[in-house]
Coordinates of C-alpha atoms in Angstrom, one line a residue:
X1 CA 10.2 33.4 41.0
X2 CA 13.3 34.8 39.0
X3 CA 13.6 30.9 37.3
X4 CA 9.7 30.9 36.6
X5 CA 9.9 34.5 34.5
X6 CA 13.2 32.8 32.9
X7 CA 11.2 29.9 31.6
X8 CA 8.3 32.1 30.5
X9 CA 10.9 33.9 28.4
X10 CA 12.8 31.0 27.7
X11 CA 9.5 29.3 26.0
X12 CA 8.5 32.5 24.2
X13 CA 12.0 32.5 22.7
X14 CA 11.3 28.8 21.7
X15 CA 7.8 29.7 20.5
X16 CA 9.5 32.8 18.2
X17 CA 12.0 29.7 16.0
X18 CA 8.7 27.1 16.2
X19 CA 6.6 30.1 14.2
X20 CA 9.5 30.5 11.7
X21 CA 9.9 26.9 11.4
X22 CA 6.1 26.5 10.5
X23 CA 6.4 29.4 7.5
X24 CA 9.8 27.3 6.2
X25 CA 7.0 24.3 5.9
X26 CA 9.7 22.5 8.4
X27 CA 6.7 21.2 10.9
X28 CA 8.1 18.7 12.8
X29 CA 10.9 20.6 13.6
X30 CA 8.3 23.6 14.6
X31 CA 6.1 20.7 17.1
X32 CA 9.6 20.2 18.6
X33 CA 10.1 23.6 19.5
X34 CA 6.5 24.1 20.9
X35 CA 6.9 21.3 23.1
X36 CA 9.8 22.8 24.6
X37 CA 8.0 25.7 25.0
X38 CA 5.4 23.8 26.5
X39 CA 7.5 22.1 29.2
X40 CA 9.0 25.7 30.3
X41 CA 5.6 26.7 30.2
X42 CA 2.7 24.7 30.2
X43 CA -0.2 27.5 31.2
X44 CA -0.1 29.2 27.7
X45 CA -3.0 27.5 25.3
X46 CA -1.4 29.9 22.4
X47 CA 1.3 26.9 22.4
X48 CA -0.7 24.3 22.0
X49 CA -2.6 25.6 19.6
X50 CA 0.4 26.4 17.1
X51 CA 1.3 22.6 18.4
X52 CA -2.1 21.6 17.2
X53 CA -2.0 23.7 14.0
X54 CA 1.8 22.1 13.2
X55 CA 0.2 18.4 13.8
X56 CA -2.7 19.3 11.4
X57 CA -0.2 19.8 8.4
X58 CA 0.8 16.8 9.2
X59 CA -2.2 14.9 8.7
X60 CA -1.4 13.9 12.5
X61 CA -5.4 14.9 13.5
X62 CA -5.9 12.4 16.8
X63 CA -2.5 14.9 18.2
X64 CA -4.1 18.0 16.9
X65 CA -7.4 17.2 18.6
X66 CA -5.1 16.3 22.1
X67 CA -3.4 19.7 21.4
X68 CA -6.3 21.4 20.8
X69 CA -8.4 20.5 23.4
X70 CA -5.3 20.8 26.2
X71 CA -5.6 24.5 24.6
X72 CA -9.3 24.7 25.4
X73 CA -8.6 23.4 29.4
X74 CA -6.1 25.9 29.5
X75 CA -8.2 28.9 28.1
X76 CA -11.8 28.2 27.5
X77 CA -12.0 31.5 26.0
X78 CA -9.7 31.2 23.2
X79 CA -11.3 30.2 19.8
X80 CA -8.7 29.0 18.4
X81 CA -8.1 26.4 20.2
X82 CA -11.8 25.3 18.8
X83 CA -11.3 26.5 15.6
X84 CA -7.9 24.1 15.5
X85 CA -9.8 21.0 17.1
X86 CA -12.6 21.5 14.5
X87 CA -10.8 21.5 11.6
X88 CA -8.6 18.2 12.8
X89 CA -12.2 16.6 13.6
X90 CA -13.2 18.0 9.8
X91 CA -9.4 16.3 8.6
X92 CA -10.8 12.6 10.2
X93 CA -14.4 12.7 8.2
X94 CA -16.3 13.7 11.9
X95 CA -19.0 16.6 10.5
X96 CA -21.0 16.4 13.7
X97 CA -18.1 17.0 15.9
X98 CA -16.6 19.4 13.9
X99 CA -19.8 21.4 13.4
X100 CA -20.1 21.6 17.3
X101 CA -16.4 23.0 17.4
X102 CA -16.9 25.6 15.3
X103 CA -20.5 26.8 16.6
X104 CA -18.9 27.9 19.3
X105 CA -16.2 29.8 17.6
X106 CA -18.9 31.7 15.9
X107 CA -20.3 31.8 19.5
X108 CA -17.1 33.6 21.1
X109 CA -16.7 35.5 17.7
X110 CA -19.8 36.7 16.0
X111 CA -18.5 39.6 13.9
X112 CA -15.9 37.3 12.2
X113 CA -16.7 36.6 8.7
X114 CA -14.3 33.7 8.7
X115 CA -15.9 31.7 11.3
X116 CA -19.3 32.6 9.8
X117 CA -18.1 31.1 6.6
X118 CA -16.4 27.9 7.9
X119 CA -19.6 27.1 10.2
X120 CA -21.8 27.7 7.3
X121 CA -20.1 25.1 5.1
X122 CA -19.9 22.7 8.1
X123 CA -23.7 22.9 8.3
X124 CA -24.0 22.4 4.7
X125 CA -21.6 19.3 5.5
X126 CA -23.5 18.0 7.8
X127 CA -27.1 18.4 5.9
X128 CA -25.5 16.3 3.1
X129 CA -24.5 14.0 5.4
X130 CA -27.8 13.4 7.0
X131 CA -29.4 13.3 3.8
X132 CA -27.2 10.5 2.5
X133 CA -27.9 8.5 5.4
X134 CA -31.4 9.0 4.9
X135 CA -31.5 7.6 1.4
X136 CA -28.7 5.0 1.4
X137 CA -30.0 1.4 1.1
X138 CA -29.1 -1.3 3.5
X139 CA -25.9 -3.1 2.1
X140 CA -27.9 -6.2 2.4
X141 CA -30.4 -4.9 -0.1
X142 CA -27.7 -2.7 -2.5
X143 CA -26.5 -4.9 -5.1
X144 CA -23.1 -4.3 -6.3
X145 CA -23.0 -1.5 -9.6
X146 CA -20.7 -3.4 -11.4
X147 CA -23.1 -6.1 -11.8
X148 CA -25.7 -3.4 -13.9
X149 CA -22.8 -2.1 -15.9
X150 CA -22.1 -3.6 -20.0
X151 CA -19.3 -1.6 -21.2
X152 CA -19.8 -3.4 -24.6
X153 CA -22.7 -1.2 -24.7
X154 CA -21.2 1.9 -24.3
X155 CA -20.4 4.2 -27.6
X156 CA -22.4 6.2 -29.4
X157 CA -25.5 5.7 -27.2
X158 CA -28.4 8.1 -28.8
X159 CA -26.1 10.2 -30.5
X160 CA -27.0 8.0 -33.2
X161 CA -27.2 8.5 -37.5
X162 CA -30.9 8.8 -36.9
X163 CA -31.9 12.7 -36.6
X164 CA -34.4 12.9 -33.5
X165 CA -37.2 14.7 -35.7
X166 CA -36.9 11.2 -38.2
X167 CA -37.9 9.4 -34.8
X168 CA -40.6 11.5 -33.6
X169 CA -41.8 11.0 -37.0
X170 CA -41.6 7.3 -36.9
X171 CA -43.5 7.3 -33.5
X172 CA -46.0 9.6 -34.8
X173 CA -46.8 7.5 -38.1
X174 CA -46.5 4.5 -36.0
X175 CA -49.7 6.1 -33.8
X176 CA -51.6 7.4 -36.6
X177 CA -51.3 3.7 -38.1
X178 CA -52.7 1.7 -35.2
X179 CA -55.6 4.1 -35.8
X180 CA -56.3 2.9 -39.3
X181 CA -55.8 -0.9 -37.9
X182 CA -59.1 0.2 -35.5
X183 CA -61.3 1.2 -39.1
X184 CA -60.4 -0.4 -41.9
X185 CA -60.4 -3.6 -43.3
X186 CA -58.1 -6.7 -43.1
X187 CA -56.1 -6.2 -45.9
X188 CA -55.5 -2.7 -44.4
X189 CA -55.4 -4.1 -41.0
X190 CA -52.2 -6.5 -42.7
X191 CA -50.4 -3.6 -44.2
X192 CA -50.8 -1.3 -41.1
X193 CA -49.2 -4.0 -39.0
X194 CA -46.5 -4.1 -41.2
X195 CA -46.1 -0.1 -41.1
X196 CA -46.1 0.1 -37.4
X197 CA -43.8 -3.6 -36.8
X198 CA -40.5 -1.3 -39.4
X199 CA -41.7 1.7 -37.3
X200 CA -41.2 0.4 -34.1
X201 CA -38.1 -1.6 -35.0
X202 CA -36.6 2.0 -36.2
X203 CA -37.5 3.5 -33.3
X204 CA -36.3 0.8 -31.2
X205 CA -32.9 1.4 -32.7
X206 CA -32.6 4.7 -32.3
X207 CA -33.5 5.0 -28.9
X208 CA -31.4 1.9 -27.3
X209 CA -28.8 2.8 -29.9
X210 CA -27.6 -0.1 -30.1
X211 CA -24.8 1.2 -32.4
X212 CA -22.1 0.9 -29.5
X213 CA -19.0 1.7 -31.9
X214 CA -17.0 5.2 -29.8
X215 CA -17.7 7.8 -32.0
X216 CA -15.6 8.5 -34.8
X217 CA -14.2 11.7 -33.7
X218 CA -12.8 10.3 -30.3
X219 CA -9.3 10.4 -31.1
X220 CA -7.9 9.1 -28.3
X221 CA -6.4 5.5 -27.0
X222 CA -9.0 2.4 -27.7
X223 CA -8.8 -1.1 -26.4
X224 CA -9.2 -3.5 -29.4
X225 CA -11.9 -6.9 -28.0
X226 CA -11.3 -7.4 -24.3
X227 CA -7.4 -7.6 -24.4
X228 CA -5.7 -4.6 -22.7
X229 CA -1.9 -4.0 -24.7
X230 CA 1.5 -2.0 -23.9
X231 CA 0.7 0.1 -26.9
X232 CA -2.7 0.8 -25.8
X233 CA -1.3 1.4 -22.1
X234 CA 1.4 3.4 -23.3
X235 CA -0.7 6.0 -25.6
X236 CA -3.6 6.2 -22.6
X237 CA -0.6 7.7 -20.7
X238 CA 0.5 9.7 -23.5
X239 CA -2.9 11.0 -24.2
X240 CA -3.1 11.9 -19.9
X241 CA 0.0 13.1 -19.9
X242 CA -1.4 16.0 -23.0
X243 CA -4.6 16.0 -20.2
X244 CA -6.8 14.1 -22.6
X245 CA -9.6 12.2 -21.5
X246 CA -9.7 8.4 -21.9
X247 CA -13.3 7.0 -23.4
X248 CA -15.7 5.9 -20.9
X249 CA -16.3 3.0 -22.7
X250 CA -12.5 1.8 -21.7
X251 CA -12.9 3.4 -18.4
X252 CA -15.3 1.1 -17.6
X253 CA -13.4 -1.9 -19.6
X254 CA -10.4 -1.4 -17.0
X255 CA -11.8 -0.7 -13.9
X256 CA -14.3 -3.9 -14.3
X257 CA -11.7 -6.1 -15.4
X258 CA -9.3 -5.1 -12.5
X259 CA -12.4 -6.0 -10.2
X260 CA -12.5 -9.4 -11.8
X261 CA -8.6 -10.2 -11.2
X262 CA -8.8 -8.5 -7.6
X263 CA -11.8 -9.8 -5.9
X264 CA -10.5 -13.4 -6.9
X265 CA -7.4 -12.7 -4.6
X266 CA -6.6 -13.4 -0.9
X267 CA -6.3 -10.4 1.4
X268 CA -3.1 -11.2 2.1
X269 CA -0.8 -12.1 -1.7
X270 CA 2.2 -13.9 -1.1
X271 CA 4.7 -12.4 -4.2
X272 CA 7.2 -14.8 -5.8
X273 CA 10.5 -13.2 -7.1
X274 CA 13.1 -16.1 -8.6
X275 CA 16.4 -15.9 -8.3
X276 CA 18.4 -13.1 -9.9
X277 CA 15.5 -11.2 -10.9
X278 CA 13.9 -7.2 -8.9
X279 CA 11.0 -6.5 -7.8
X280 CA 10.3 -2.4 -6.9
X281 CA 8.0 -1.8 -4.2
X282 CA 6.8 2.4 -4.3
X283 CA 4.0 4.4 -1.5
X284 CA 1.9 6.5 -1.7
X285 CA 0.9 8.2 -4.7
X286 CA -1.8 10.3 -4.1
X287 CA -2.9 11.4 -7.5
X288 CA 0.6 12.9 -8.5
X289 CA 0.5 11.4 -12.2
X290 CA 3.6 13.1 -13.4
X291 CA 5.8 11.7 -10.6
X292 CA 4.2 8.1 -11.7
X293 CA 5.1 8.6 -15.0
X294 CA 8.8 10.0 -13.5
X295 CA 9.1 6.5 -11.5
X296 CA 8.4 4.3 -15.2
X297 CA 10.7 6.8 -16.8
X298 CA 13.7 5.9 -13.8
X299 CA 13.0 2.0 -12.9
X300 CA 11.2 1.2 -16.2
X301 CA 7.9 0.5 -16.9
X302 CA 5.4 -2.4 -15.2
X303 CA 5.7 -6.0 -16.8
X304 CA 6.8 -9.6 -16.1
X305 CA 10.5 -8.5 -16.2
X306 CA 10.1 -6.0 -14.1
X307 CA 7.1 -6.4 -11.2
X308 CA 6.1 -3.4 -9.4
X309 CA 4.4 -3.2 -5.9
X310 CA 2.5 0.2 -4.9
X311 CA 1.4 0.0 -1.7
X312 CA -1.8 1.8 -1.2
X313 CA -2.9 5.9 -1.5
X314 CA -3.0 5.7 -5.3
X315 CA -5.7 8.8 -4.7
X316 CA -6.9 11.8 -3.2
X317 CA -5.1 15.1 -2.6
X318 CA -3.6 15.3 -5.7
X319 CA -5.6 16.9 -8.9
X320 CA -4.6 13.8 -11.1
X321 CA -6.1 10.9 -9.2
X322 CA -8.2 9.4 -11.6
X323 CA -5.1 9.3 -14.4
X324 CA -2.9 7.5 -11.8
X325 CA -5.6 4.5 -11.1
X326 CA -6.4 4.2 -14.5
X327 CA -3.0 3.6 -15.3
X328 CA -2.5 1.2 -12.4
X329 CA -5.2 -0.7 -13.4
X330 CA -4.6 -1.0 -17.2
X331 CA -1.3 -2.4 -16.2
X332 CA -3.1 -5.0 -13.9
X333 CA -5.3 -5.9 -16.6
X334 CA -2.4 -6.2 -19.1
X335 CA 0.0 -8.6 -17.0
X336 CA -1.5 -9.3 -13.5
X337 CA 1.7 -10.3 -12.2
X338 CA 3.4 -7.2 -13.3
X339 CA 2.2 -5.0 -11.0
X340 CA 0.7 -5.5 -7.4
X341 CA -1.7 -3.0 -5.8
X342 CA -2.4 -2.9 -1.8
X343 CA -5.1 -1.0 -0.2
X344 CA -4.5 2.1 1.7
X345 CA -6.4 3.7 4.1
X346 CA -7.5 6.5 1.1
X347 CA -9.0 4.1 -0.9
X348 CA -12.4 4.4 1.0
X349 CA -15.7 6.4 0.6
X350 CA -15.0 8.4 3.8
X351 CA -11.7 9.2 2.4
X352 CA -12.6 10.0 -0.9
X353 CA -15.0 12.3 -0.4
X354 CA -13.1 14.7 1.4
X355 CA -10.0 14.5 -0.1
X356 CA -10.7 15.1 -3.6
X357 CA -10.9 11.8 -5.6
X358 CA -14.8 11.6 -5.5
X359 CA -14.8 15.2 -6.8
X360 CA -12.8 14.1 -9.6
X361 CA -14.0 11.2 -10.6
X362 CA -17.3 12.8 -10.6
X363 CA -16.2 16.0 -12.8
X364 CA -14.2 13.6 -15.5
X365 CA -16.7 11.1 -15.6
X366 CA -19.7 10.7 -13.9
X367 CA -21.4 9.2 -10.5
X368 CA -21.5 5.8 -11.5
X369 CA -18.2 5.4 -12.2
X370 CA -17.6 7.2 -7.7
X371 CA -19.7 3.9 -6.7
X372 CA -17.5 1.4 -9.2
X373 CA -14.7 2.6 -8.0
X374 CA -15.8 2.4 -4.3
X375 CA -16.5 -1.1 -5.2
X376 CA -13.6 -2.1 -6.4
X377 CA -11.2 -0.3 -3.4
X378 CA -12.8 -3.1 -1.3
X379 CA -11.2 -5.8 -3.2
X380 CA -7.6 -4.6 -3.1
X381 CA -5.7 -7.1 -1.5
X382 CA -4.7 -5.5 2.5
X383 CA -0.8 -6.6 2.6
X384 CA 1.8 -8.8 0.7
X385 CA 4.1 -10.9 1.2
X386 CA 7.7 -11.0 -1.0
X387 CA 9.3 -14.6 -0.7
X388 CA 8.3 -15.7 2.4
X389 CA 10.8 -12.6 4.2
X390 CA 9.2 -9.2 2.9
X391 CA 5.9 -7.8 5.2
X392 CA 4.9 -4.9 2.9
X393 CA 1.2 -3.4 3.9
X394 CA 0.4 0.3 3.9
X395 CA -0.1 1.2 7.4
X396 CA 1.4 -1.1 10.4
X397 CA 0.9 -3.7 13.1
X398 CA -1.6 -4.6 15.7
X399 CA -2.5 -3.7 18.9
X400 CA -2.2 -7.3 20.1
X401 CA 0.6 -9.4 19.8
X402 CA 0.3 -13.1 17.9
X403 CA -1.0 -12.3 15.1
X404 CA -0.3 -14.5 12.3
X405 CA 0.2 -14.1 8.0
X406 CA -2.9 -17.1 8.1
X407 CA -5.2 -14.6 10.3
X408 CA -4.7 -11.6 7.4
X409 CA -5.1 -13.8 4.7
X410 CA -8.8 -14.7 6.2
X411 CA -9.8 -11.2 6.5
X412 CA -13.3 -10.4 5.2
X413 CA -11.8 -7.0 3.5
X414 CA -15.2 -6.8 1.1
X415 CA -16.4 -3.5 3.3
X416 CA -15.2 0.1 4.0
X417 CA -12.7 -0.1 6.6
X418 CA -13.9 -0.5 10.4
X419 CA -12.8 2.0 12.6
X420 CA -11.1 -0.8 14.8
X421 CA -9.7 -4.1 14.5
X422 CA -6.8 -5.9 12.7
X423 CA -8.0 -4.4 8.9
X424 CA -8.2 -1.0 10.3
X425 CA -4.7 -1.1 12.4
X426 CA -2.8 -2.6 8.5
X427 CA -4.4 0.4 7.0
X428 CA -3.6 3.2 9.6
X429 CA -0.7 2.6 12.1
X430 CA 2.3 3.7 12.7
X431 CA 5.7 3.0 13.6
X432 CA 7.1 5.2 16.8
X433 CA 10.7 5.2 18.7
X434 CA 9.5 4.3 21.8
X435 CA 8.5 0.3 22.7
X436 CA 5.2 -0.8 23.2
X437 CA 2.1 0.7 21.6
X438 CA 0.6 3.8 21.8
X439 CA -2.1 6.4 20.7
X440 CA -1.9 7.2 17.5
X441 CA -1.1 10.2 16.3
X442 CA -3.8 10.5 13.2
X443 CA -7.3 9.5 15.9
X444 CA -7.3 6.2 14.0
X445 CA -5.3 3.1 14.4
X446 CA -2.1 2.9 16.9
X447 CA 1.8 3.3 17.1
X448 CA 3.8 1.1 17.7
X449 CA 7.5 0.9 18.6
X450 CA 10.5 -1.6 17.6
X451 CA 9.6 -4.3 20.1
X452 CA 6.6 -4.8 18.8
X453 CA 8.0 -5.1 15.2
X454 CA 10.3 -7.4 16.0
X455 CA 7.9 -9.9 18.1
X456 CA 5.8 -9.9 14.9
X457 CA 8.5 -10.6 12.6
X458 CA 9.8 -13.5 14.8
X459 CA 6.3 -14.8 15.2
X460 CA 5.8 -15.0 11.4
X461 CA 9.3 -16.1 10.0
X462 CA 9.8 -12.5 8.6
X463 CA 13.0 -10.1 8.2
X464 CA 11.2 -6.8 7.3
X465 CA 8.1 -4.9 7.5
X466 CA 8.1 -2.1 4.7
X467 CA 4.9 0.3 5.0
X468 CA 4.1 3.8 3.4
X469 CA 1.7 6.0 4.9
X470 CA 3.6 8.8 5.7
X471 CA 5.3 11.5 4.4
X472 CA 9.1 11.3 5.2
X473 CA 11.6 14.3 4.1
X474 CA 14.1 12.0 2.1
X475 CA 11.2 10.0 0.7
X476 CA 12.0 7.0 2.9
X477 CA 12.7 6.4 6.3
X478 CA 14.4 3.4 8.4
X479 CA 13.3 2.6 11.6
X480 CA 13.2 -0.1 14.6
X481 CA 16.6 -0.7 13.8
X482 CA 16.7 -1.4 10.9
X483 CA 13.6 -3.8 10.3
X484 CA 10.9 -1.5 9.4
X485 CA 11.3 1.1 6.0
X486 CA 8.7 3.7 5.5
X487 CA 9.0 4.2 1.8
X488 CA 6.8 7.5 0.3
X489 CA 6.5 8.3 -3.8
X490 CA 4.8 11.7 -3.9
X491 CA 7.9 13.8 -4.3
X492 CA 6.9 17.9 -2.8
X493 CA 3.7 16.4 -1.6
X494 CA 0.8 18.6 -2.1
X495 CA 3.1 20.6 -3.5
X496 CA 4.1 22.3 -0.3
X497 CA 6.3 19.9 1.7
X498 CA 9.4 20.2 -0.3
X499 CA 10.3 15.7 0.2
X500 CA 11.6 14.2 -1.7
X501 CA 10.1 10.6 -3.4
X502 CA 11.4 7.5 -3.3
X503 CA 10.8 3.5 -3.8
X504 CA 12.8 0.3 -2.8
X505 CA 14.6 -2.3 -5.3
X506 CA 14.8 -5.6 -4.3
X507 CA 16.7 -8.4 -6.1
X508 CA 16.4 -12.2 -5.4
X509 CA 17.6 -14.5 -3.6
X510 CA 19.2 -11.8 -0.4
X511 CA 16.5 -9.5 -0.7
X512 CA 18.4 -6.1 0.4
X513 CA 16.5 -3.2 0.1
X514 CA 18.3 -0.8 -2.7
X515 CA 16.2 2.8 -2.0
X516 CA 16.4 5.0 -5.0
X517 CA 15.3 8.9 -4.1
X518 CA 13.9 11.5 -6.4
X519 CA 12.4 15.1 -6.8
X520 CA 9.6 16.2 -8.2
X521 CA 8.9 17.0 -11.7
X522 CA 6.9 19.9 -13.4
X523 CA 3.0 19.2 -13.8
X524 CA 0.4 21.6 -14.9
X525 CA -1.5 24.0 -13.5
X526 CA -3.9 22.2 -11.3
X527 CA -3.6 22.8 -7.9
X528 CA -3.6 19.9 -5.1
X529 CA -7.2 20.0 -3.4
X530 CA -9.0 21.0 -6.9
X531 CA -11.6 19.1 -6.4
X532 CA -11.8 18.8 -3.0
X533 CA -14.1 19.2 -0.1
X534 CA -15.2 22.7 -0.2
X535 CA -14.9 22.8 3.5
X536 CA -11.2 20.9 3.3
X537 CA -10.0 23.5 0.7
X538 CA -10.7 26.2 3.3
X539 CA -8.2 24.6 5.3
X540 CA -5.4 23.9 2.9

């Protein structure tokens, strides 16, 4: 009895340095301290909820749901261990589960204006989702937006020279002469047509306008004909960088041309570096453009000389999404073999609208350009491989063994990632120390530990797997002794996890990894999440 009230002591001590751990942002540490708690004392659902809540900063939602609902068997009276399973369910896209999560909340807590808020939005959620579905075309029936889209056409639009009242005019003398072509004679019948055939043609003119030139008083970078240049790249940036916008006009230059170059690759790019010569491989961006333009100012920027590969998570999260994959792609389009992109598992719809990135690209731009983009996401190539030794793809490995380099390259990756199956495991896995495979840790995908790597390395003639995906304190991380690397590039992601950023150098023919860390830089005032979810943002 006396060692039973020790450990229920013991595990409130350890529950005391988790709760300080989660205000110093140090949440690992703070989930290793609850599950000590957890094993003095495994009756208190308090624990597993702060477990839960720690797992949830971690973008770890399948082990906040686990958490959550151990919570919930504990206590079914304690709403927060709802409230914590919802919002993880909210984290992995799942409206209808998370609505049903937090109805009961506001069931347990009526007076709180917090859950009445949360469940409100949830149903809004949930409405839009259903209305989506209701409208949205067979993809056997949708053809692809890019298709519809000329960007040659794109300038000056309607805004043209002509004043509208000159065209209303036109139309109006147009009418009135057909009416003398009913009552008159020939020779006025010849001259009317003549009248209303310059009439129309002015009209015509005006209200195509097919003057496509960008207006005059754009000031910012332009793409001369169809070939994208350094100089052009470099003042895009510049003009971002000052929080300009770029013209939709090139906006839609770039993102069709990358389609073009991407959809004619494999799924899985074998990479080619000769002797003597580096190639940098960097993670996850997510829509942190000042640390992109901190990489180019450290390891130089993209070209023939010097290759780049970014593995995946260009968006979402961060405010400045839509500056970082238009710079990406401008350097595709500009050398294609100077820079390699990878899908991650944010470049999806599902993704995308809760994270921020369709939000953005919809305030910046506009709604066509949230399909094109979705569009082009499903031609990224899903992994790479660097001379014949490097595995480089954004999530992990499978949850079979045998898999082979020839299977990858033949996946059909045109389509939004499947919630199973060999594309869904390369864009969501994860390493873990333990052998064999487990659960994973986000609700989607696996883990997997070093036995598994090293089977697949051995299977496919390989030395390395490097993958991104998660946020590591150093901005890197080696694991499975010493053949897999974790490499992350959002330095102080979201800016509240104080990591730093890094990316690998290799150089030809050995092929050792040289990791180069760095810190975040200064960016403006936009927070992470701006244009988020509304939901999400309640959250964060």
């Amino acid at each position: 009895m006396e060692t039973e009230e020790q450990n229920v002591a013991k595990a409130e001590e350890l529950k005391v340095l988790a709760n300080e751990a989660f205000k110093d942002r140090k949440f690992s540490h703070a989930i290793d301290l609850y599950t000590q708690a957890i094993e003095l004392n495994g009756r208190n659902a308090v624990y597993f909820a702060n477990r839960a809540f720690a797992h949830l900063r971690l973008e770890e939602y399948g082990s906040a749901i686990q958490d959550a609902t151990q919570a919930i068997e504990v206590d079914p009276k304690y709403s927060k261990g709802y409230y914590r399973r919802g919002a993880a369910h909210l984290g992995l896209g799942k409206f209808k589960e998370a609505l049903k999560d937090f109805q009961q909340v506001k069931k347990m807590c009526p007076n709180d204006p917090d859950a009445t808020k949360k469940l409100k939005e949830c149903e809004k959620a949930v409405m839009k989702l259903k209305f989506e579905e209701a409208i949205s075309v067979p993809g056997s029936e949708k053809h692809p937006i890019a298709d519809s889209i000329d960007f040659r056409s794109i300038g000056k639009g309607r805004n043209s020279s002509v004043p509208t009242e000159i065209a209303i005019a036109a139309v109006t003398v147009a009418v009135m002469a057909v009416a003398v072509m009913l009552f008159r004679t020939s020779k006025t019948t010849i001259v009317a047509t003549i009248v209303v055939g310059l009439l129309l043609v002015l009209g015509a003119w005006w209200w195509s306008g097919c003057n496509t030139d960008v207006e005059p008083q754009y000031s910012g970078a332009r793409i001369e004909g169809d070939v994208i240049t350094l100089d052009f790249v470099k003042k895009m940036m510049d003009d971002f960088k000052n929080q300009k916008c770029l013209h939709k006009r090139y906006a839609f230059q770039i993102v069709l041309q990358t389609k073009d170059m991407l959809q004619a690759l494999p799924s899985l790019v074998d990479i080619t570096v000769p002797h003597g010569k580096r190639f940098t491989v960097c993670g996850d961006v997510h829509g942190q453009f000042y640390d992109l333009l901190n990489i180019f100012e450290l390891n130089g920027l993209p070209s023939e000389e010097n290759p780049y590969l970014f593995n995946g998570d260009f968006v979402d999260r961060g405010s400045f999404s839509l500056e970082v994959i238009l710079t990406l792609f401008a350097f595709k389009c500009m050398s294609p073999s100077a820079i390699y992109l990878a899908r991650g598992n944010h470049e999806s719809k599902s993704m995308n609208k809760i994270y921020g990135f369709e939000g953005e690209v919809r305030s910046k731009l506009n709604e066509t350009f949230v399909e094109l983009f979705a569009e082009v996401f499903c031609c990224l190539p899903l992994a790479h491989v660097i001379n014949e030794k490097v595995f480089v793809v954004h999530g992990g490995l499978f949850s079979v063994d045998g898999v082979k380099l020839s299977e990858i390259r033949s996946i059909n990756r045109f389509c939004e990632p499947p919630e199973e199956g060999l594309m869904c495991e390369l864009l969501w896995s994860d390493p873990q120390p333990l052998p064999g495979r487990g659960p994973s840790k986000r609700g989607v995908g696996l883990s997997f530990g070093a036995d598994v790597t090293k089977r697949f390395l051995k299977e496919n003639n390989l030395d390395l797997v490097v993958r991104s995906h998660e946020v590591k304190d150093e901005g890197y991380e080696i694991e499975h002794d010493g053949k897999l690397i974790t490499v992350f590039s959002a330095p102080n992601y979201c800016d509240q996890m104080g990591n730093k950023g890094a990316f690998i150098r290799f150089e030809a023919p050995d092929l050792k990894p040289n990791i180069i860390t760095f810190a975040a830089v200064p960016h403006p005032d936009v927070k992470p999440m701006a244009y988020a979810n509304n939901f999400l943002r309640m959250f964060s």
